[in-house]
């Protein structure tokens, strides 16, 4: 067996030893959503450190554990804290949690993050439905021998963010009267914030928001046939768009300020996603 697949199976065996729970929806809680657990009915928590060989986040404000429970009656697994490529982990480790949540049974993944607004019409504190992405600046998690048990060598990425799920998120936002921007998320490696010239480049390439996570996770999830959707919290306007220097503290402060709305939108979204899980391939 390929070493990446072997590691996945070892981690899965560790999870199974600790908890017997089959999630339908996986949720990655990004900056500001870390305390989302308070909104969910949590049945069990599993610290990443208890899974042998599992990557553990070094970023302040990112806890590191899986939470198992229910959101609006749907069985979910939530990642409270993710690892980033800039922390030095190989890409196969960065997406290992996503692959593991698929292995646990999740069919849908909702990715959330904080990002810098590149679209001049955005404001710090906006929420953005991710409709597409640019991952070309970070290595693909699919490089290396193809993991045939997970997916095909050349997966189609033309609808990486599932159009039906995007529609559900739009409807959820409308129902809650939460204004929702839409756009393309571009992932850079970080960890430095971008220069104004880099942000102009991102805008020229068609990006609306820029961040240091998520796109690689969406590629790995899509490769495995998971249905992917995502919401980004525009925590700051990107470099060069305002006079203020960027800081992790600002990112966190804005994300925390928007968190109540973000939580509502996630709950309403998962209510809809729960009804959708298991539908792919059915007529
Ligand atoms: N750039 C990159 N990543 C980010 C930003 C940003 O401005 N804000 C939050 N994550």
XYZ file of C-alpha atoms and ligand atoms in Angstrom:
293
model
C 0.000 0.000 0.000
C 1.138 3.565 -0.704
C 2.591 5.212 2.473
C 0.026 8.040 2.318
C -2.825 5.560 2.155
C -1.226 3.484 4.913
C -1.058 6.548 7.173
C -4.694 7.358 6.398
C -5.728 3.822 7.357
C -3.658 3.941 10.559
C -5.281 7.248 11.559
C -8.712 5.860 10.724
C -8.069 2.828 12.932
C -7.103 5.207 15.795
C -10.333 7.180 15.346
C -12.441 4.015 15.237
C -10.830 2.804 18.450
C -11.933 6.028 20.193
C -15.346 6.669 18.724
C -18.120 4.909 16.842
C -19.803 7.691 14.876
C -20.645 8.053 11.190
C -20.799 11.692 10.096
C -22.629 12.700 6.938
C -21.276 16.229 6.758
C -17.745 17.414 7.531
C -17.183 21.019 8.589
C -13.816 22.738 8.728
C -14.046 25.580 11.234
C -11.733 28.399 10.194
C -10.606 31.481 12.101
C -13.438 32.982 14.129
C -15.565 29.850 13.939
C -13.435 27.913 16.380
C -16.069 28.238 19.091
C -18.819 27.002 16.780
C -18.939 23.891 18.935
C -21.040 25.921 21.378
C -23.786 26.020 18.744
C -23.651 22.300 17.982
C -24.640 19.321 20.101
C -21.258 17.746 20.692
C -21.158 14.047 21.535
C -17.412 13.515 21.586
C -14.105 15.266 21.037
C -10.903 13.712 19.776
C -7.689 15.792 20.030
C -5.496 15.463 16.942
C -2.605 14.653 19.276
C -4.321 11.360 20.157
C -4.153 10.219 16.526
C -0.726 8.764 15.840
C 1.209 10.781 13.244
C -1.596 13.310 12.739
C -0.547 16.914 11.948
C -1.187 19.391 14.760
C -1.689 23.132 14.154
C 0.826 25.596 15.538
C -1.288 28.719 14.823
C -2.550 30.795 17.770
C -6.335 30.654 17.969
C -6.515 27.278 16.238
C -7.455 24.444 18.563
C -6.641 20.997 17.333
C -9.388 18.443 17.614
C -12.227 16.675 15.883
C -15.680 17.218 17.325
C -18.455 14.724 16.645
C -22.060 15.670 17.089
C -25.214 17.032 15.538
C -26.061 20.311 13.832
C -29.761 20.735 13.068
C -30.153 16.950 13.465
C -27.416 16.102 10.961
C -24.488 13.968 12.161
C -21.358 16.024 11.604
C -17.647 15.853 12.191
C -16.043 19.242 12.760
C -12.412 20.214 12.609
C -11.677 22.737 15.310
C -8.397 23.962 13.855
C -6.655 22.950 10.650
C -3.055 22.735 9.589
C -1.628 25.015 6.926
C 0.992 24.330 4.283
C 3.125 27.183 5.664
C 3.529 25.294 8.944
C 5.917 23.028 7.072
C 3.808 19.906 6.731
C 3.858 18.095 3.387
C 0.691 18.653 1.357
C -0.311 15.029 1.960
C -0.460 15.805 5.710
C -2.284 19.110 5.164
C -5.159 17.262 3.450
C -4.979 14.127 5.627
C -7.787 15.417 7.906
C -10.082 15.895 4.900
C -9.322 12.400 3.649
C -9.874 11.027 7.121
C -13.305 12.670 7.433
C -14.261 11.098 4.093
C -12.993 7.755 5.404
C -15.249 8.242 8.458
C -18.207 8.491 6.088
C -18.755 12.200 5.373
C -20.136 12.791 1.884
C -20.221 16.576 1.978
C -17.640 19.025 3.250
C -18.290 22.635 4.229
C -15.010 24.558 4.233
C -14.768 27.846 6.118
C -11.915 30.293 6.472
C -10.904 33.904 7.011
C -9.527 35.686 3.972
C -8.370 39.023 2.658
C -10.783 40.870 0.380
C -9.331 41.505 -3.078
C -12.561 42.636 -4.724
C -12.813 46.394 -4.120
C -16.576 46.123 -3.598
C -16.046 43.980 -0.470
C -15.712 45.191 3.122
C -14.001 43.705 6.158
C -16.626 41.628 7.924
C -18.407 40.472 4.752
C -19.212 36.808 4.272
C -18.439 35.330 0.844
C -19.813 32.206 -0.764
C -16.848 30.531 -2.481
C -17.976 29.729 -6.021
C -14.601 28.748 -7.502
C -10.930 28.817 -6.649
C -7.360 29.194 -7.847
C -4.991 26.685 -6.236
C -2.189 26.986 -8.800
C 0.203 28.755 -6.367
C 0.388 25.828 -3.946
C 1.454 22.267 -4.783
C -1.438 19.951 -5.638
C -2.183 17.417 -2.900
C -2.690 14.909 -5.736
C 0.972 14.940 -6.845
C 2.609 11.519 -6.546
C 1.262 8.070 -7.278
C -2.511 8.317 -7.588
C -4.384 6.890 -4.616
C -6.710 4.730 -6.691
C -8.799 3.765 -3.673
C -9.655 7.449 -3.215
C -10.196 8.752 -6.734
C -9.005 8.981 -10.318
C -5.702 10.309 -11.654
C -7.188 13.259 -13.540
C -10.250 14.398 -11.618
C -12.556 16.977 -13.163
C -12.554 20.275 -11.263
C -15.034 22.210 -13.389
C -17.606 22.302 -10.565
C -15.307 22.044 -7.581
C -17.826 23.947 -5.425
C -21.043 21.997 -5.935
C -23.579 24.291 -7.676
C -26.538 22.782 -5.814
C -24.840 23.282 -2.450
C -23.912 26.848 -3.434
C -27.617 27.380 -4.113
C -28.492 26.065 -0.640
C -26.049 28.479 0.982
C -27.512 31.398 -1.005
C -31.011 30.386 0.131
C -29.897 29.997 3.737
C -28.368 33.483 3.711
C -31.494 34.932 2.155
C -33.742 33.254 4.702
C -31.646 34.723 7.513
C -31.331 38.121 5.774
C -27.548 37.812 5.904
C -25.862 39.694 3.054
C -23.624 37.290 1.137
C -20.901 38.189 -1.336
C -19.759 35.614 -3.872
C -16.448 35.005 -5.500
C -13.259 33.182 -6.321
C -10.860 32.222 -3.521
C -7.156 32.153 -4.301
C -4.748 30.246 -2.071
C -1.174 31.415 -1.588
C 1.345 29.682 0.656
C 1.768 32.476 3.207
C 2.780 32.821 5.974
C 3.611 36.434 5.125
C 0.690 38.582 4.100
C 0.912 39.613 0.466
C 2.494 42.729 -1.005
C 0.222 45.249 -2.752
C 1.732 44.112 -6.084
C 0.828 40.494 -5.332
C -2.729 41.543 -4.549
C -2.948 43.415 -7.875
C -1.747 40.196 -9.520
C -4.431 38.183 -7.684
C -7.113 40.635 -8.814
C -5.844 40.453 -12.399
C -6.116 36.670 -12.222
C -9.752 36.853 -11.214
C -9.554 36.409 -7.442
C -12.058 38.050 -5.089
C -10.449 36.853 -1.871
C -7.036 35.539 -0.888
C -6.014 33.166 1.883
C -3.610 30.488 3.027
C -5.833 27.413 3.244
C -8.913 25.719 1.801
C -8.186 25.377 -1.935
C -5.906 22.363 -1.444
C -8.557 20.823 0.833
C -11.213 21.346 -1.841
C -8.986 19.634 -4.435
C -8.440 16.602 -2.175
C -12.142 16.418 -1.286
C -13.238 16.702 -4.892
C -10.744 13.979 -5.885
C -12.550 11.637 -3.475
C -15.965 12.506 -4.880
C -17.043 14.553 -1.878
C -19.443 17.378 -2.548
C -17.712 20.602 -1.573
C -18.996 24.008 -0.510
C -17.351 26.900 1.260
C -17.899 30.200 3.026
C -15.179 32.750 3.663
C -15.171 35.529 6.216
C -13.504 38.587 4.695
C -11.538 39.481 7.804
C -9.635 42.394 6.261
C -9.202 44.123 2.955
C -6.050 42.764 1.319
C -2.644 44.432 1.274
C -2.507 47.859 -0.352
C -6.273 48.334 -0.293
C -6.289 50.252 2.984
C -3.671 52.199 4.916
C -3.648 49.787 7.888
C -0.838 47.223 8.071
C -2.200 43.666 8.169
C -1.982 41.558 11.295
C -3.170 38.202 12.521
C -4.831 40.061 15.411
C -6.991 42.066 12.979
C -7.936 38.873 11.148
C -8.958 37.275 14.418
C -10.798 40.356 15.739
C -12.945 40.741 12.619
C -13.593 37.015 12.404
C -14.695 37.071 16.067
C -16.950 40.077 15.438
C -18.686 38.355 12.506
C -18.777 34.988 14.260
C -22.437 35.205 15.427
C -23.657 35.719 11.838
C -21.220 33.137 10.524
C -22.506 30.605 13.077
C -26.137 31.244 12.093
C -25.343 30.823 8.414
C -23.403 27.611 9.020
C -26.233 26.111 11.078
C -28.881 26.991 8.513
C -26.611 25.680 5.738
C -26.004 22.369 7.498
C -29.756 21.992 8.055
C -30.083 21.992 4.252
C -26.937 19.945 3.605
C -28.192 17.185 5.887
C -31.138 16.671 3.564
C -28.733 16.575 0.617
C -26.202 14.053 1.986
C -26.514 10.703 0.299
C -28.217 12.128 -2.753
C -25.298 12.024 -5.192
C -25.831 9.335 -7.789
C -29.486 8.920 -6.895
C -32.077 9.779 -9.477
N -4.084 37.410 3.069
C -3.905 36.085 3.168
N -4.552 35.327 4.033
C -5.438 35.923 4.847
C -5.691 37.310 4.787
C -4.964 38.094 3.850
O -5.123 39.320 3.730
N -6.640 37.568 5.728
C -6.955 36.390 6.317
N -6.230 35.398 5.783
